[in-house]
mmCIF file of C-alpha atoms in Angstrom:
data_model
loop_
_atom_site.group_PDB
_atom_site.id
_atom_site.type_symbol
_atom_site.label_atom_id
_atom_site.label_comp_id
_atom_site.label_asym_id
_atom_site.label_seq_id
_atom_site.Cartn_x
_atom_site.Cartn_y
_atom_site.Cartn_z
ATOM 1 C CA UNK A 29 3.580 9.437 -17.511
ATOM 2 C CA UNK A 30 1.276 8.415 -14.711
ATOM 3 C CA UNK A 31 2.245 10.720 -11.588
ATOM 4 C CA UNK A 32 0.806 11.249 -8.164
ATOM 5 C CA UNK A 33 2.456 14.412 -5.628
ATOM 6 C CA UNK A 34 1.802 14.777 -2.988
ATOM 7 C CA UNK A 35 1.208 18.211 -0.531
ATOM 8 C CA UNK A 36 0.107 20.123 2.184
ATOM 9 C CA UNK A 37 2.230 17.938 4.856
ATOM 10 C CA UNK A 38 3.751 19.689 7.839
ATOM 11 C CA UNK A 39 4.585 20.208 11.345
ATOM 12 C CA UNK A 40 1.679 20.516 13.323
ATOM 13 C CA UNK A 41 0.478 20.577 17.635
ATOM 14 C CA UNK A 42 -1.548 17.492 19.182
ATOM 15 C CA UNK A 43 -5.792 18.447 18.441
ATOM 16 C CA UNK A 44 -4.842 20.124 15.733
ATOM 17 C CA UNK A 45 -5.695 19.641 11.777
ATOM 18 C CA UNK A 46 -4.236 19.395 8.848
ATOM 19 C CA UNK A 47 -5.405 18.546 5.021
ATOM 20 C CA UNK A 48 -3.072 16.953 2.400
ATOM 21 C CA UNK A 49 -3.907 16.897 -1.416
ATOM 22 C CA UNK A 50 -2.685 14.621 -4.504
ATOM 23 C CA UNK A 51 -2.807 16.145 -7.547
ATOM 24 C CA UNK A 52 -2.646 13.335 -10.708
ATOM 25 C CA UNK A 53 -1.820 13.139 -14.154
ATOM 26 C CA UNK A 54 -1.217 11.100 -16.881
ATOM 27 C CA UNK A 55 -4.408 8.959 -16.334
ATOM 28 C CA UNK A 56 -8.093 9.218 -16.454
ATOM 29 C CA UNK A 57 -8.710 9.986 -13.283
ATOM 30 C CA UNK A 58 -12.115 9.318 -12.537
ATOM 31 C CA UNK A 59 -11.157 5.834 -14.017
ATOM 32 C CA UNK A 60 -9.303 4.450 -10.440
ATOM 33 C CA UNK A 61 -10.650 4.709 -7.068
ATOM 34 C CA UNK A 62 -7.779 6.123 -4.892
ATOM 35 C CA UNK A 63 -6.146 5.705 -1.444
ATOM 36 C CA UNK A 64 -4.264 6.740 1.382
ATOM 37 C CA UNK A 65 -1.298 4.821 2.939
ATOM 38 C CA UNK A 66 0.859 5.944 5.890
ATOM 39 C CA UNK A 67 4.540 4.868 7.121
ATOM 40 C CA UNK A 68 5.552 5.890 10.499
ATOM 41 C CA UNK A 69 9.202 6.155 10.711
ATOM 42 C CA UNK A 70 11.504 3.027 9.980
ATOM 43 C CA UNK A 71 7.693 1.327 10.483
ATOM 44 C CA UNK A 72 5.633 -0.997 8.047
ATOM 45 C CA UNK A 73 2.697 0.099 5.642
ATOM 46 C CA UNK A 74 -0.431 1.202 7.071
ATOM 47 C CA UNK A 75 -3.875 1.482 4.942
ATOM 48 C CA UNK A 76 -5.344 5.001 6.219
ATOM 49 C CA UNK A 77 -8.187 5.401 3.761
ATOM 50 C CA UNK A 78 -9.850 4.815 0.084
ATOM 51 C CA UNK A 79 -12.644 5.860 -1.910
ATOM 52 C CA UNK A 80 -13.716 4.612 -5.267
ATOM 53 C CA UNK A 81 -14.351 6.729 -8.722
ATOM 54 C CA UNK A 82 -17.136 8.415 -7.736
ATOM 55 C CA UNK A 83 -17.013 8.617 -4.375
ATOM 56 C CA UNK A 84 -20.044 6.560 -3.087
ATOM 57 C CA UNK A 85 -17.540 4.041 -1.726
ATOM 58 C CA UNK A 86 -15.389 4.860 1.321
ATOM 59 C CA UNK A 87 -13.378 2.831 4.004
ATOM 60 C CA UNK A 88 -11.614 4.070 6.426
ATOM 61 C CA UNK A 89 -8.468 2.288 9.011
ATOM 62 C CA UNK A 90 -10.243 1.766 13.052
ATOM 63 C CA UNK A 91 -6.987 4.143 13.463
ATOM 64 C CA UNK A 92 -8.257 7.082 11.747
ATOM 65 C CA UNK A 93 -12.730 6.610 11.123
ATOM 66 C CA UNK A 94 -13.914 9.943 12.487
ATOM 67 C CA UNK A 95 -11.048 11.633 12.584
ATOM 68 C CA UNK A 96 -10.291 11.409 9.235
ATOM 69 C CA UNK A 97 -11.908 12.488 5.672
ATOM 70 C CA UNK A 98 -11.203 11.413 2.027
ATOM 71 C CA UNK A 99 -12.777 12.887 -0.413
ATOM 72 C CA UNK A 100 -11.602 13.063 -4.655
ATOM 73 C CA UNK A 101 -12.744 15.887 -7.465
ATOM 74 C CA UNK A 102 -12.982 14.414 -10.686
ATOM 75 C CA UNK A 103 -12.925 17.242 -12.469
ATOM 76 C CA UNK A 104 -9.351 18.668 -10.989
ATOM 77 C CA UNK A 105 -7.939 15.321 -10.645
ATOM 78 C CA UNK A 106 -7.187 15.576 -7.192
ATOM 79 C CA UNK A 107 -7.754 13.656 -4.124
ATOM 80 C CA UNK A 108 -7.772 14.982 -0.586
ATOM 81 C CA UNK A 109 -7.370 14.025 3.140
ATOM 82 C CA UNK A 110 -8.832 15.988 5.807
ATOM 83 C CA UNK A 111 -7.311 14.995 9.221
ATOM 84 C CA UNK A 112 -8.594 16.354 12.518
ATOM 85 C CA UNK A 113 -7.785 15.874 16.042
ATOM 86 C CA UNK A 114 -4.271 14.916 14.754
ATOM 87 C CA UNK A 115 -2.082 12.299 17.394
ATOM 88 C CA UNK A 116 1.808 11.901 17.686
ATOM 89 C CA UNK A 117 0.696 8.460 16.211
ATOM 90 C CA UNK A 118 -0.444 9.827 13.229
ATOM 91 C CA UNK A 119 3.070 11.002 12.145
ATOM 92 C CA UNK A 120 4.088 8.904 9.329
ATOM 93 C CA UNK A 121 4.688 9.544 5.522
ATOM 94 C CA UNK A 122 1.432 10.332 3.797
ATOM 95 C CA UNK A 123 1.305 8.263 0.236
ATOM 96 C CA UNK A 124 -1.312 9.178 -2.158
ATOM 97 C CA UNK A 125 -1.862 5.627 -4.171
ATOM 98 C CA UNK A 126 -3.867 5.002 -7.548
ATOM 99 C CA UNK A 127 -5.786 1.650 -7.575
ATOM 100 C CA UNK A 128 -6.174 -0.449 -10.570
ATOM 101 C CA UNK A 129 -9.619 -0.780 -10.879
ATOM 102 C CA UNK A 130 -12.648 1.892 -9.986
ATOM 103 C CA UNK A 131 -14.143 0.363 -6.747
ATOM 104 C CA UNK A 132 -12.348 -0.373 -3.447
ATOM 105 C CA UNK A 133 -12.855 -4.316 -3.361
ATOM 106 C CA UNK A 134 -12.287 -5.777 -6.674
ATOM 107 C CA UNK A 135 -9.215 -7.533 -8.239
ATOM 108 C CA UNK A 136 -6.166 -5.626 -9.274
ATOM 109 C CA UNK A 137 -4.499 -4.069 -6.036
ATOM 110 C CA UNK A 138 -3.218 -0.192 -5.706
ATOM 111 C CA UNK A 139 -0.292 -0.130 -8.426
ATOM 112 C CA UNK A 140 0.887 3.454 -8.765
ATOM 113 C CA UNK A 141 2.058 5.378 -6.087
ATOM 114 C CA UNK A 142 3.394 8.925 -5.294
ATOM 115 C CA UNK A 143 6.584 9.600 -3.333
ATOM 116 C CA UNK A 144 4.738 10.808 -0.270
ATOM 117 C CA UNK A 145 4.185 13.791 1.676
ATOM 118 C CA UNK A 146 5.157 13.536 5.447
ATOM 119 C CA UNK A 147 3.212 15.191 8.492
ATOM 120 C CA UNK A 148 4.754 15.176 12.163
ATOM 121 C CA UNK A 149 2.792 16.002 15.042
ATOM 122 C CA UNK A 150 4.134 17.281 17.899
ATOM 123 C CA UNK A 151 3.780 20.224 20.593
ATOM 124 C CA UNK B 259 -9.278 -7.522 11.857
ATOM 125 C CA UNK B 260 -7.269 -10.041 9.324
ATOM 126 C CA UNK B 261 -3.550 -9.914 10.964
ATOM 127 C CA UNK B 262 -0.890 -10.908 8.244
ATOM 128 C CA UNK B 263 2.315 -12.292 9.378
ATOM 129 C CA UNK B 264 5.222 -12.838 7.178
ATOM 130 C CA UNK B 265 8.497 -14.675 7.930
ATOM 131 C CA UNK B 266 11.416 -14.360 8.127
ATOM 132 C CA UNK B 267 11.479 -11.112 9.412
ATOM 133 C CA UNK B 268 15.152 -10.715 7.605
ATOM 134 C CA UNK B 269 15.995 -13.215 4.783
ATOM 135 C CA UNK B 270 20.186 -13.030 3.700
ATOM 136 C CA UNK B 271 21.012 -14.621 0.510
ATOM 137 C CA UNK B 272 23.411 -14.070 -2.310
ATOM 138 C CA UNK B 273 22.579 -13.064 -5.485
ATOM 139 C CA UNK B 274 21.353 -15.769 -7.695
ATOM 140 C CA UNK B 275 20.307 -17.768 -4.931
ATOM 141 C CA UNK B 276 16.017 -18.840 -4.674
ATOM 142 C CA UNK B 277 14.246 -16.051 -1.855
ATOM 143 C CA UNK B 278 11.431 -17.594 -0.539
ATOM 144 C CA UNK B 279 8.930 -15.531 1.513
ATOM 145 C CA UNK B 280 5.909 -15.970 3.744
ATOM 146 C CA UNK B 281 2.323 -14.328 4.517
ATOM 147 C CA UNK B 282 0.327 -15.917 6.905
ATOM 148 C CA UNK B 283 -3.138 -14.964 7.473
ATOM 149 C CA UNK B 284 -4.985 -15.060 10.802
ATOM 150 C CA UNK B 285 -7.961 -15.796 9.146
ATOM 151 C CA UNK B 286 -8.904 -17.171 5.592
ATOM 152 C CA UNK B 287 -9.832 -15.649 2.719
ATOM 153 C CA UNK B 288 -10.166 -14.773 -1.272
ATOM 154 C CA UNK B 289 -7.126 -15.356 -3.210
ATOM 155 C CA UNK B 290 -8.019 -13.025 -5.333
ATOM 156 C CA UNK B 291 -7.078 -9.654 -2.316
ATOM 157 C CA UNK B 292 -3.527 -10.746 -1.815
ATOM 158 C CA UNK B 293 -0.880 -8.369 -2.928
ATOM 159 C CA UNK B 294 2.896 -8.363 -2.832
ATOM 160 C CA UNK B 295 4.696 -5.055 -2.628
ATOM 161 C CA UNK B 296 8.571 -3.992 -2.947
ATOM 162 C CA UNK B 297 9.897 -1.540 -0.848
ATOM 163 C CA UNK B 298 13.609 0.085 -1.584
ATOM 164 C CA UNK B 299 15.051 2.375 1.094
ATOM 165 C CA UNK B 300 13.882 5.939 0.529
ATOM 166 C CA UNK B 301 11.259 5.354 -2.115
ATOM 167 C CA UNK B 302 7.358 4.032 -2.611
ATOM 168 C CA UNK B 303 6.162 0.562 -2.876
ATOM 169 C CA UNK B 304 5.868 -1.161 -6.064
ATOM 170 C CA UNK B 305 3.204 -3.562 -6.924
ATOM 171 C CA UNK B 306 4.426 -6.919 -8.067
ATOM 172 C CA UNK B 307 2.137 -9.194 -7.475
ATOM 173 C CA UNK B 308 -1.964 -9.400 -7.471
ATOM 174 C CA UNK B 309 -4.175 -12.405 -6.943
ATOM 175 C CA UNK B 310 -1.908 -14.192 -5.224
ATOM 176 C CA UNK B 311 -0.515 -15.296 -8.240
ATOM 177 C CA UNK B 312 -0.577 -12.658 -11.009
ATOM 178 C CA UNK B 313 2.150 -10.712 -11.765
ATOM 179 C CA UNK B 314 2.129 -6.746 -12.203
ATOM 180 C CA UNK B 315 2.788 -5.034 -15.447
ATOM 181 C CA UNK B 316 6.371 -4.895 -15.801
ATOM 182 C CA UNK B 317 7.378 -7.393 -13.323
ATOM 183 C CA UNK B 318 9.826 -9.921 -14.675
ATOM 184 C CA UNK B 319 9.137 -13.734 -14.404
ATOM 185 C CA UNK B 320 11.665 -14.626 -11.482
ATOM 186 C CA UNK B 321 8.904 -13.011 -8.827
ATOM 187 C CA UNK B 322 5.939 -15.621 -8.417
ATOM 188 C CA UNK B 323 3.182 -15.914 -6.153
ATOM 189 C CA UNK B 324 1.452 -18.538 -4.856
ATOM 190 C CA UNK B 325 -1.104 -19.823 -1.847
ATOM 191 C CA UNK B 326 -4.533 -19.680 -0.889
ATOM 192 C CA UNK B 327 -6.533 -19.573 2.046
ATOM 193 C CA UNK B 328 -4.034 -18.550 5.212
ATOM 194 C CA UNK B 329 -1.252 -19.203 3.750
ATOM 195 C CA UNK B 330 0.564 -17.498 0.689
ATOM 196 C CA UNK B 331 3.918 -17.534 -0.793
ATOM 197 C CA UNK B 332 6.506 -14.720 -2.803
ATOM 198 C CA UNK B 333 9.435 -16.742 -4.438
ATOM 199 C CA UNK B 334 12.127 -14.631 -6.259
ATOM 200 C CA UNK B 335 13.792 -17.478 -8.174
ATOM 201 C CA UNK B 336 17.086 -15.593 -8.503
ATOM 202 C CA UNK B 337 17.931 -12.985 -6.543
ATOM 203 C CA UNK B 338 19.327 -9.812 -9.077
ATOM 204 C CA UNK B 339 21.231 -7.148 -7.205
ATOM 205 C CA UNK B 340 17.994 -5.004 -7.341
ATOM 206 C CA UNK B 341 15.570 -7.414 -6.044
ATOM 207 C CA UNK B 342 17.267 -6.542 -2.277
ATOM 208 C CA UNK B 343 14.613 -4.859 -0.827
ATOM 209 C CA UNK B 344 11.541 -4.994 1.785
ATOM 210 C CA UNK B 345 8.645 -6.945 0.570
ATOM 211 C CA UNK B 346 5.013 -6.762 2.025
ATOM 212 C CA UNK B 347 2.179 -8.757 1.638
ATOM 213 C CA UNK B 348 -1.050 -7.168 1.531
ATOM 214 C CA UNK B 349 -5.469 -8.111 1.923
ATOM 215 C CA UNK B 350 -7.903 -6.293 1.293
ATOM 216 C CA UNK B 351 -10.742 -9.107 1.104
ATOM 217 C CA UNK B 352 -11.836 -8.045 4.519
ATOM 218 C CA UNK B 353 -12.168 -4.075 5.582
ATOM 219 C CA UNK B 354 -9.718 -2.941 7.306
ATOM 220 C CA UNK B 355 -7.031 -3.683 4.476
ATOM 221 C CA UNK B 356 -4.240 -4.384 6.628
ATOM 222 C CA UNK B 357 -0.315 -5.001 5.360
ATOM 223 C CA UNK B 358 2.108 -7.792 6.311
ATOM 224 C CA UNK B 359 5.190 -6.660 8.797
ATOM 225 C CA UNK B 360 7.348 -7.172 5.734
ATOM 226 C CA UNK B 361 10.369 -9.334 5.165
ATOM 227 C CA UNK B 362 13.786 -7.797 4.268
ATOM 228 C CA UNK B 363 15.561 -9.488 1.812
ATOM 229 C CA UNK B 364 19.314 -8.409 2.347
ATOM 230 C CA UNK B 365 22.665 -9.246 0.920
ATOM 231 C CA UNK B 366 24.492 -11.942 3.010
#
């Protein structure tokens, strides 16, 4: 079974940083370039950040470039965020999604997605 | 930045009735980056549709997609009890990758 989870959300202070992790299974990882999407309370889908299978391909949301950092290891199937300098507008529920092909910009769309991990800033 | 705006914000319909959704792009673009999502309340999206037109592994045939250029289409030919849900529309032909508000398809 294809499965993506999520961890490392939390509570955390304005300025501060945090770094969330995916851990996946059931596919061959360094197959899929990966992504992260956000959800801000009762709010709409936001693309945070992706990077393709091996990691020489990165975009990043105006919202989060310098700020944030996605980066994958192939050989632990994992795939991490590192967010600094966290904002109250960064709360949201963290999704760690699989795309469907290996680079960021070709046909196919993200199609397997974990059930989220949720950060909250606030002081 | 592409801005994607679908309508109706809410859709109510009965079940078994035709759902017919919109995506409007402020710009134009591929085809071939357009992707439909389902939401349910309290768990992750679910891709349905891809290229605008193709349908996702699993998806059954009353979800279709249509459109091209600025303007793209999700029909649901008859709404099932399960099909109730959020739905947003999604491009990634242009970087950011932005999402749709989404449309809420409830029971009337």
């Amino acid at each position: 079974e294809v499965q993506l989870v999520e961890s490392g959300g939390g509570l955390v202070q304005p300025g501060r940083s945090l770094r969330l992790s995916c851990a996946a299974s059931g596919f061959t990882f360094d197959d899929y370039a990966m992504h992260w999407v956000r959800q801000a309370p009762g709010k709409g889908l936001e693309w945070v950040s992706g990077i393709n299978w091996k990691s020489d391909s990165i975009g990043y949301a105006d919202s989060v470039k310098g700020r944030f950092t996605i980066s994958r290891d192939n050989a632990k199937n994992s795939l991490s965020l590192e967010m600094n300098s966290l904002r109250p507008e960064d709360t949201a529920l963290y999704y760690c999604v699989k795309d469907s092909t290996p680079q960021l910009w070709s046909i196919g769309g993200m199609d397997v997605w974990g059930q989220g991990t949720t950060v909250t800033v606030s002081s | 930045e592409i801005v994607l705006t679908q309508s109706p914000g809410t859709l109510s319909l009965s079940p078994g009735e035709r759902a017919t959704l919109s995506c409007r792009a402020s710009d134009s673009f591929s085809s071939s980056y357009l992707v439909w999502y389902q939401q349910k309340p309290g768990q992750a999206p679910r891709l349905l549709i891809y290229a605008a037109s193709r349908r996702a592994t699993g998806i059954p045939d009353r979800f279709s997609g249509s459109g091209s250029g600025t303007d793209f289409t999700l029909t649901i030919s008859r709404l099932e009890p399960e099909d109730f849900a959020t739905y947003y529309c999604h491009q990634y032909a242009y970087s950011p990758r932005t999402f749709g508000q989404g449309t809420k398809v409830e029971i009337k």
